Amino acid sequence: MDRIRITGGKKLNGVIPISGAKNAALPLMIASLLTEDDLTLLNVPRLSDVSNLRRILGNHGVDIMIAGKRNGDDPLSGANVRLSARSISDTTAPYELVSTMRASFWVLGPLLARMGEAKVSLPGGCAIGTRPVDFLLMALERLGAKIDIENGYAVAKAPSGGLKGAEIDFPKVTVGGTHTALMAASLANGTTVIHNAAREPEVVDLADCLVKMGARISGAGTSTIEIKGVPHLRGTHHAVVADRIEAGTYAMCVAMAGGDVVLQGVKTNLLQSAFDVLTEAGVNIEQTNKGVRVSRNGNGLKPVNITTDPFPGFPTDLQAQLMGLVTLADGTSKITETIFENRFMHVAELSRLGAKIHLDGQSATIEGVPKLKGAPVMATDLRASVSLVIAGLAAEGDTTISRVYHLDRGFEQLEAKLAGCGAEIERITG
Ligand code: EPZ
């Protein structure tokens, strides 16, 4: 298993290109199931989650070409991925595949809408929380599906005339629920209105692509989305939106290590809440025509007090990174997690580097310390692992992170991007 070694204390200077968003690329790839035509996605990141989804879609009969090659290696950075679901050969998504990545459960909506039936394994629990799928099932049931849970699978059937438009009111904002409802309702008969819809940029990106495919969607990016179902969708070309979580993560790397870096290809409006928090912490953030410039030179970090929330609030996917950053703030910070019940696995590992963090239920109080000291630490999930990278960039001596396969799920060329700006970071293979 690979490890990453960081020798702390180097400032970051230069340019970091921001990749296409993992959390947009995944639902966009799944949307290929909705049409017989080719869907070509540009700017798809090279990540293990993308490779896993490739296998899952391949199992349904989707033909996938990456940078012009079929069954080639993982996509090159920013590769074009052409997905052709001309015919769906299998409407079952087996446990062995779904359990590798939760988002693959989202194939249920499009398979049901196009084929009238689907059998998809329930994904089970996850390191950051129980993460149920009840809202997704409820949304499809509102569209007329009959769903039974049998032997760990959701077995779904559409009514004989196909799914029917309906009012869907989510009790809590759900990104996956909104993606599912958007995709299924696009091919339903009649009009669907999603209330309390997720407003995340990745939802807007999916809606934009579906509209290019012929869907009739309005209101994406607000909490009420209306979808007028159409009988068929067609193929299109679509560039995946920039990864705001990757951008926010590198912004925190610069904030931690000090220096001056342009995050290329991203705009502040994708991540205003996090940039506002960084500004409050004493980091300079500036929109330039090349991207977002992040700098901190000399001045100390101020403590912050944040609560995670759905977009446009502070994202749960940056909570661990912010915690890593404020371990060195001049004062006491408070971070409250409201989205997932078990998203504090990084606390114990950050403590191994000398951080002073006290957990009380869903809130963490972080008392800033003057310095961290490098140590061997273990990655526990995607975002938790990168908080250790952030801490390692400023820790005295070497920090070695094991189980970096978590990082490879969501950060494309992390070591190369940081090393390119002067960080002393290397991957130790094997
Ligand atoms: C998406 O997960 C993201 N994943 C997550 O990113 C992200 O943390 C999350 O949205 C919140 O922003 C992808 O896009 C692939 P939700 P999702 O449905 O859709 C509860 C990362 O690190 N809920 O918005 O699964 C749920 O438990 C990941 O990249 C139900 O109760 O999240 C949570 O408390 C991790 N029942 C809340 O809603 C349901 O049926 C929001 O979850 C569905 C969700």
Coordinates of C-alpha atoms and ligand atoms in Angstrom, one line a residue:
M1 CA 0.0 0.0 0.0
D2 CA 1.3 3.4 -1.0
R3 CA 2.2 6.1 1.6
I4 CA 2.8 9.8 1.3
R5 CA 5.7 11.5 3.0
I6 CA 5.7 15.2 3.6
T7 CA 8.6 17.2 5.1
G8 CA 6.9 20.3 6.6
G9 CA 8.0 23.9 6.5
K10 CA 8.2 24.8 2.8
K11 CA 6.1 27.7 1.5
L12 CA 3.9 27.1 -1.6
N13 CA 4.3 29.4 -4.6
G14 CA 3.1 29.0 -8.2
V15 CA 0.0 27.7 -10.0
I16 CA -2.2 24.7 -9.2
P17 CA -4.5 23.6 -12.0
I18 CA -7.9 22.6 -10.6
S19 CA -9.4 19.4 -12.0
G20 CA -12.9 18.6 -13.0
A21 CA -15.1 17.8 -9.9
K22 CA -15.3 14.2 -8.9
N23 CA -18.8 14.8 -7.4
A24 CA -20.0 16.2 -10.7
A25 CA -18.2 13.7 -13.0
L26 CA -19.9 10.7 -11.2
P27 CA -23.5 11.7 -11.7
L28 CA -22.7 13.0 -15.2
M29 CA -21.3 9.6 -16.2
I30 CA -24.4 8.0 -14.7
A31 CA -26.6 10.2 -16.8
S32 CA -25.2 8.4 -19.9
L33 CA -27.7 5.6 -19.0
L34 CA -30.5 7.9 -20.0
T35 CA -29.8 8.0 -23.7
E36 CA -29.0 5.7 -26.6
D37 CA -26.7 8.3 -28.0
D38 CA -23.1 9.1 -27.0
L39 CA -22.5 11.4 -24.1
T40 CA -19.0 12.9 -24.2
L41 CA -17.7 14.4 -21.0
L42 CA -14.6 16.7 -21.0
N43 CA -12.3 17.5 -18.1
V44 CA -13.0 14.2 -16.3
P45 CA -10.5 13.8 -13.4
R46 CA -8.2 10.7 -13.1
L47 CA -9.5 9.2 -9.9
S48 CA -10.1 5.7 -8.6
D49 CA -13.8 6.6 -8.0
V50 CA -14.1 7.4 -11.8
S51 CA -12.4 4.0 -12.6
N52 CA -14.8 2.2 -10.2
L53 CA -17.8 3.8 -11.9
R54 CA -16.4 2.9 -15.2
R55 CA -16.6 -0.8 -14.2
I56 CA -20.1 -0.4 -12.8
L57 CA -21.4 1.3 -16.0
G58 CA -19.6 -1.3 -18.1
N59 CA -21.5 -4.0 -16.3
H60 CA -24.8 -2.4 -17.5
G61 CA -23.4 -2.5 -21.1
V62 CA -22.2 1.1 -21.4
D63 CA -19.3 1.3 -23.9
I64 CA -16.7 3.7 -22.6
M65 CA -13.8 5.3 -24.5
I66 CA -11.3 7.3 -22.6
A67 CA -9.1 9.7 -24.6
G68 CA -10.1 7.7 -27.7
K69 CA -9.2 4.3 -26.2
R70 CA -11.5 1.5 -25.2
N71 CA -10.6 -0.5 -22.1
G72 CA -7.4 1.6 -21.8
D73 CA -5.7 2.7 -18.7
D74 CA -7.3 5.2 -16.3
P75 CA -8.2 8.4 -17.9
L76 CA -5.5 11.0 -18.4
S77 CA -5.9 14.1 -16.5
G78 CA -8.8 16.2 -18.0
A79 CA -9.5 13.3 -20.4
N80 CA -12.5 13.2 -22.7
V81 CA -14.7 10.3 -21.8
R82 CA -17.3 9.1 -24.3
L83 CA -20.0 6.9 -22.9
S84 CA -22.4 5.0 -25.1
A85 CA -25.4 3.3 -23.5
R86 CA -26.8 2.2 -26.9
S87 CA -28.4 -0.8 -25.3
I88 CA -28.6 -1.7 -21.6
S89 CA -27.5 -5.3 -21.3
D90 CA -28.1 -5.7 -17.5
T91 CA -30.3 -3.7 -15.1
T92 CA -28.7 -5.2 -12.0
A93 CA -26.0 -3.4 -10.1
P94 CA -24.4 -6.1 -7.9
Y95 CA -23.2 -5.7 -4.3
E96 CA -19.5 -6.4 -5.2
L97 CA -19.6 -3.3 -7.5
V98 CA -21.9 -0.9 -5.6
S99 CA -20.0 -1.5 -2.3
T100 CA -16.8 -0.1 -3.9
M101 CA -18.5 3.3 -4.2
R102 CA -21.8 4.6 -2.7
A103 CA -22.6 7.0 -5.6
S104 CA -23.0 4.0 -7.9
F105 CA -26.4 3.6 -6.2
W106 CA -27.5 6.6 -8.3
V107 CA -27.8 4.3 -11.3
L108 CA -31.2 3.2 -9.9
G109 CA -33.1 6.3 -11.1
P110 CA -31.9 6.4 -14.8
L111 CA -32.1 2.6 -15.2
L112 CA -35.7 2.7 -13.9
A113 CA -36.6 5.7 -16.0
R114 CA -35.2 4.2 -19.2
M115 CA -35.8 0.4 -18.7
G116 CA -38.8 0.4 -16.4
E117 CA -37.0 -1.8 -13.9
A118 CA -33.7 -2.0 -12.0
K119 CA -32.2 -4.0 -9.2
V120 CA -29.4 -2.2 -7.3
S121 CA -27.6 -3.3 -4.2
L122 CA -28.0 -1.1 -1.2
P123 CA -24.6 0.5 -0.5
G124 CA -24.5 -0.1 3.2
G125 CA -22.7 2.1 5.8
C126 CA -19.7 4.3 5.3
A127 CA -16.8 5.6 7.4
I128 CA -18.4 9.0 7.8
G129 CA -22.0 8.0 8.8
T130 CA -24.9 5.6 8.1
R131 CA -25.8 7.4 5.0
P132 CA -29.2 5.9 4.3
V133 CA -30.9 6.0 0.8
D134 CA -34.5 6.4 2.0
F135 CA -35.0 9.8 0.4
L136 CA -33.8 8.5 -3.0
L137 CA -36.2 5.6 -2.8
M138 CA -39.0 8.0 -1.6
A139 CA -38.4 10.2 -4.7
L140 CA -38.7 7.3 -7.1
E141 CA -41.8 6.0 -5.3
R142 CA -43.3 9.5 -5.7
L143 CA -42.7 9.1 -9.4
G144 CA -44.8 5.9 -9.3
A145 CA -42.1 3.2 -8.9
K146 CA -42.8 0.2 -6.7
I147 CA -39.7 -0.6 -4.7
D148 CA -39.1 -3.7 -2.6
I149 CA -36.0 -4.4 -0.5
E150 CA -35.0 -8.0 -1.2
N151 CA -31.8 -9.7 0.0
G152 CA -29.9 -6.4 0.3
Y153 CA -31.1 -5.0 -3.0
A154 CA -33.6 -2.3 -4.0
V155 CA -35.8 -4.0 -6.6
A156 CA -37.7 -1.3 -8.5
K157 CA -40.4 -1.4 -11.2
A158 CA -41.9 1.6 -13.0
P159 CA -45.7 1.6 -13.7
S160 CA -46.5 0.1 -17.2
G161 CA -46.7 3.5 -18.9
G162 CA -43.4 4.6 -17.3
L163 CA -42.6 7.0 -14.4
K164 CA -45.1 9.8 -13.8
G165 CA -44.2 13.4 -12.8
A166 CA -45.0 14.3 -9.2
E167 CA -44.2 16.7 -6.4
I168 CA -41.1 15.5 -4.4
D169 CA -40.5 17.2 -1.1
F170 CA -37.2 16.2 0.5
P171 CA -37.3 16.3 4.3
K172 CA -33.6 17.3 4.3
V173 CA -31.4 18.7 1.5
T174 CA -29.8 15.7 -0.3
V175 CA -27.4 15.9 -3.2
G176 CA -27.8 12.3 -4.2
G177 CA -31.6 12.5 -3.8
T178 CA -31.7 15.6 -6.1
H179 CA -29.5 13.9 -8.7
T180 CA -31.7 10.8 -8.6
A181 CA -34.9 12.8 -8.9
L182 CA -33.5 15.0 -11.7
M183 CA -32.4 12.1 -13.8
A184 CA -35.5 10.0 -13.3
A185 CA -38.0 12.9 -13.8
S186 CA -36.3 13.9 -17.0
L187 CA -37.8 10.8 -18.7
A188 CA -41.0 10.7 -16.7
N189 CA -44.5 11.5 -18.1
G190 CA -45.6 15.0 -17.0
T191 CA -44.1 17.6 -14.7
T192 CA -42.1 17.0 -11.5
V193 CA -41.4 19.6 -8.9
I194 CA -38.5 19.0 -6.5
H195 CA -38.9 21.0 -3.2
N196 CA -36.0 21.5 -0.9
A197 CA -33.6 20.5 -3.7
A198 CA -29.9 20.6 -3.2
R199 CA -28.3 23.8 -4.7
E200 CA -24.8 22.5 -5.0
P201 CA -22.9 23.5 -8.2
E202 CA -22.6 19.8 -9.0
V203 CA -26.4 19.6 -9.2
V204 CA -26.5 22.6 -11.5
D205 CA -23.8 21.0 -13.6
L206 CA -25.9 17.8 -14.0
A207 CA -29.0 19.8 -14.8
D208 CA -27.0 21.8 -17.4
C209 CA -25.9 18.6 -19.1
L210 CA -29.4 17.1 -19.0
V211 CA -30.8 20.3 -20.6
K212 CA -28.2 19.9 -23.4
M213 CA -29.4 16.3 -23.7
G214 CA -33.0 17.6 -24.3
A215 CA -34.4 17.7 -20.8
R216 CA -36.7 20.5 -19.8
I217 CA -35.4 21.7 -16.4
S218 CA -35.8 25.0 -14.7
G219 CA -34.7 26.3 -11.3
A220 CA -31.5 24.2 -10.8
G221 CA -29.4 26.1 -8.3
T222 CA -32.5 27.1 -6.3
S223 CA -34.4 25.0 -3.8
T224 CA -37.3 24.4 -6.2
I225 CA -36.6 22.6 -9.5
E226 CA -39.2 21.9 -12.1
I227 CA -38.7 19.2 -14.7
K228 CA -41.1 18.6 -17.6
G229 CA -40.5 15.0 -18.7
V230 CA -39.6 14.2 -22.3
P231 CA -39.8 10.8 -24.1
H232 CA -36.1 10.7 -25.1
L233 CA -32.9 12.3 -24.4
R234 CA -30.0 12.7 -26.9
G235 CA -26.3 12.8 -26.6
T236 CA -24.1 15.9 -26.1
H237 CA -20.7 17.2 -25.1
H238 CA -20.3 18.6 -21.7
A239 CA -17.3 19.9 -19.7
V240 CA -17.3 18.9 -16.0
V241 CA -17.4 21.9 -13.6
A242 CA -14.2 22.7 -11.6
D243 CA -13.7 20.8 -8.4
R244 CA -14.6 23.4 -5.7
I245 CA -13.5 21.0 -2.9
E246 CA -10.2 20.4 -4.5
A247 CA -9.8 24.2 -4.9
G248 CA -10.8 24.8 -1.2
T249 CA -8.3 22.1 -0.1
Y250 CA -5.4 23.7 -1.9
A251 CA -6.4 27.1 -0.6
M252 CA -6.1 25.7 2.9
C253 CA -2.7 24.1 2.0
V254 CA -1.4 27.6 1.0
A255 CA -3.0 29.1 4.1
M256 CA -1.2 26.5 6.2
A257 CA 2.2 26.5 4.6
G258 CA 2.2 30.2 3.6
G259 CA 3.1 31.5 0.1
D260 CA 1.2 32.7 -2.9
V261 CA -0.6 30.4 -5.3
V262 CA -3.1 30.8 -8.2
L263 CA -5.8 28.1 -8.3
Q264 CA -6.3 27.9 -12.0
G265 CA -9.7 27.4 -13.6
V266 CA -11.8 28.2 -10.6
K267 CA -13.9 31.1 -9.6
T268 CA -14.6 32.4 -6.1
N269 CA -18.4 32.1 -6.5
L270 CA -18.1 28.3 -6.6
L271 CA -16.9 28.4 -3.0
Q272 CA -17.7 31.8 -1.5
S273 CA -18.4 30.4 2.0
A274 CA -15.0 28.8 2.3
F275 CA -13.2 31.7 0.9
D276 CA -15.0 34.0 3.3
V277 CA -13.9 31.8 6.2
L278 CA -10.3 31.9 5.0
T279 CA -10.4 35.7 4.7
E280 CA -11.7 35.8 8.3
A281 CA -8.7 33.6 9.2
G282 CA -6.3 36.2 7.8
V283 CA -5.7 34.6 4.3
N284 CA -5.7 36.9 1.2
I285 CA -8.2 35.7 -1.5
E286 CA -8.4 37.5 -4.8
Q287 CA -10.2 36.6 -8.1
T288 CA -7.9 37.1 -11.0
N289 CA -8.4 36.3 -14.7
K290 CA -6.4 33.1 -14.3
G291 CA -8.2 31.8 -11.3
V292 CA -8.3 32.4 -7.5
R293 CA -5.1 33.8 -6.0
V294 CA -4.5 32.7 -2.4
S295 CA -1.7 34.1 -0.3
R296 CA -0.5 34.3 3.3
N297 CA 2.8 35.9 4.0
G298 CA 4.0 36.5 7.5
N299 CA 0.7 37.1 9.3
G300 CA -0.6 34.5 11.8
L301 CA -3.9 32.6 11.4
K302 CA -6.9 33.8 13.3
P303 CA -9.4 31.3 14.8
V304 CA -12.8 30.7 13.2
N305 CA -16.2 29.5 14.2
I306 CA -18.1 27.6 11.5
T307 CA -21.0 25.1 11.1
T308 CA -21.2 22.9 8.0
D309 CA -24.3 23.3 5.9
P310 CA -25.6 22.4 2.4
F311 CA -24.6 24.8 -0.4
P312 CA -24.2 27.8 -0.2
G313 CA -23.1 27.1 3.4
F314 CA -19.7 25.9 4.4
P315 CA -19.3 22.4 2.9
T316 CA -18.9 19.3 5.0
D317 CA -16.3 18.1 2.4
L318 CA -14.0 20.9 3.6
Q319 CA -14.6 20.5 7.4
A320 CA -11.6 18.2 8.0
Q321 CA -9.3 20.4 6.0
L322 CA -10.3 23.6 7.9
M323 CA -9.8 21.7 11.2
G324 CA -6.3 20.8 10.0
L325 CA -5.6 24.5 9.2
V326 CA -6.8 26.0 12.5
T327 CA -4.8 23.6 14.6
L328 CA -2.1 26.4 14.2
A329 CA -4.4 29.4 14.7
D330 CA -3.7 32.1 17.3
G331 CA -6.7 31.2 19.5
T332 CA -9.6 28.7 19.9
S333 CA -11.8 27.7 16.9
K334 CA -15.1 25.8 16.9
I335 CA -16.3 23.6 14.1
T336 CA -19.7 22.0 14.1
E337 CA -20.6 19.2 11.7
T338 CA -24.3 19.0 10.8
I339 CA -24.3 16.8 7.7
F340 CA -22.7 13.5 8.7
E341 CA -22.7 12.0 12.2
N342 CA -19.2 10.5 12.1
R343 CA -17.1 12.9 10.3
F344 CA -14.4 13.5 12.9
M345 CA -12.1 10.5 12.3
H346 CA -9.3 13.0 11.5
V347 CA -9.3 14.3 15.1
A348 CA -7.3 11.4 16.6
E349 CA -4.8 11.5 13.7
L350 CA -4.3 15.3 13.9
S351 CA -3.8 14.9 17.7
R352 CA -0.9 12.6 16.9
L353 CA 0.8 15.6 15.2
G354 CA 0.3 17.7 18.4
A355 CA -3.1 19.3 17.7
K356 CA -5.3 20.1 20.7
I357 CA -8.8 19.2 19.8
H358 CA -11.7 18.5 22.1
L359 CA -14.8 16.7 20.7
D360 CA -18.2 17.2 22.2
G361 CA -20.9 15.5 20.1
Q362 CA -21.0 17.1 16.7
S363 CA -18.7 20.0 17.7
A364 CA -15.0 20.2 17.9
T365 CA -13.1 22.9 19.8
I366 CA -9.6 23.4 18.5
E367 CA -7.2 25.2 20.7
G368 CA -4.4 26.6 18.4
V369 CA -0.9 25.4 19.2
P370 CA 2.4 27.2 18.2
K371 CA 3.6 24.2 16.2
L372 CA 2.8 20.6 15.0
K373 CA 5.4 17.8 14.9
G374 CA 5.5 15.3 12.1
A375 CA 4.5 11.7 12.8
P376 CA 3.2 8.6 11.0
V377 CA -0.6 8.9 10.6
M378 CA -3.3 7.0 9.0
A379 CA -5.9 8.1 6.4
T380 CA -9.4 7.2 7.3
D381 CA -11.5 8.7 4.5
L382 CA -11.0 10.9 1.6
R383 CA -11.4 14.4 3.2
A384 CA -10.0 13.3 6.5
S385 CA -6.8 12.1 4.8
V386 CA -6.2 15.4 3.1
S387 CA -6.5 17.2 6.4
L388 CA -3.4 15.3 7.4
V389 CA -1.6 16.5 4.3
I390 CA -2.5 20.1 5.2
A391 CA -1.2 19.6 8.8
G392 CA 1.9 17.8 7.5
L393 CA 2.8 20.8 5.2
A394 CA 3.4 22.9 8.4
A395 CA 4.5 20.2 10.8
E396 CA 8.2 20.1 11.9
G397 CA 9.9 17.1 10.3
D398 CA 8.4 14.2 8.4
T399 CA 4.7 13.2 8.4
T400 CA 4.0 9.9 6.7
I401 CA 0.4 9.1 5.7
S402 CA -0.6 5.5 5.2
R403 CA -3.7 4.2 3.4
V404 CA -3.5 6.9 0.7
Y405 CA -5.9 4.9 -1.5
H406 CA -8.5 7.1 0.3
L407 CA -6.8 10.2 -1.2
D408 CA -6.7 8.7 -4.7
R409 CA -10.5 8.5 -4.7
G410 CA -10.8 12.3 -4.9
F411 CA -7.5 14.1 -5.5
E412 CA -5.9 13.9 -8.9
Q413 CA -2.1 14.1 -8.8
L414 CA -2.0 15.6 -5.3
E415 CA 1.7 15.1 -4.8
A416 CA 2.6 16.5 -8.2
K417 CA 0.4 19.5 -7.8
L418 CA 1.8 20.4 -4.3
A419 CA 5.4 19.5 -5.3
G420 CA 5.0 21.8 -8.3
C421 CA 4.6 24.7 -5.9
G422 CA 7.5 23.8 -3.7
A423 CA 6.2 21.4 -1.2
E424 CA 8.5 18.5 -0.1
I425 CA 6.1 15.6 -0.7
E426 CA 6.6 12.2 -2.2
R427 CA 4.7 9.0 -2.7
I428 CA 6.3 5.9 -1.4
T429 CA 5.0 3.0 -3.4
G430 CA 4.4 -0.5 -2.1
Ligands
EPZ1 C1 -22.8 13.9 -1.6 O1 -23.1 12.8 -0.9 C2 -21.3 13.9 -1.9 N1 -21.0 12.7 -2.7 C3 -20.6 13.9 -0.6 O2 -19.2 14.0 -0.9 C4 -21.0 15.2 0.2 O3 -20.4 15.1 1.5 C5 -22.5 15.2 0.4 O4 -23.2 15.1 -0.9 C6 -23.0 16.4 1.1 O5 -22.6 17.6 0.4 C7 -21.0 12.8 -4.0 O6 -21.4 13.8 -4.6 C8 -20.5 11.6 -4.7 P1 -26.5 13.8 0.8 P2 -24.7 12.3 -0.8 O7 -27.6 12.9 0.2 O8 -25.4 12.7 -1.9 C9 -28.9 12.3 4.7 C10 -16.9 13.4 -0.6 O9 -16.1 13.4 0.3 N2 -29.6 11.4 3.8 O10 -26.6 15.2 0.4 O11 -24.6 10.9 -0.4 C11 -27.4 11.9 4.8 O12 -27.2 10.9 5.7 C12 -18.3 13.0 -0.3 O13 -16.7 13.7 -1.8 C13 -30.6 10.6 4.3 O14 -30.9 10.7 5.5 O15 -25.1 13.2 0.5 C14 -26.8 13.3 5.2 O16 -27.0 13.5 6.5 C15 -18.6 12.4 1.0 N3 -31.3 9.8 3.5 C16 -27.6 14.3 4.4 O17 -28.9 13.6 4.1 C17 -31.1 9.8 2.2 O18 -31.7 9.0 1.5 C18 -27.0 14.8 3.1 O19 -26.6 13.7 2.4 C19 -30.0 10.6 1.7 C20 -29.3 11.4 2.5

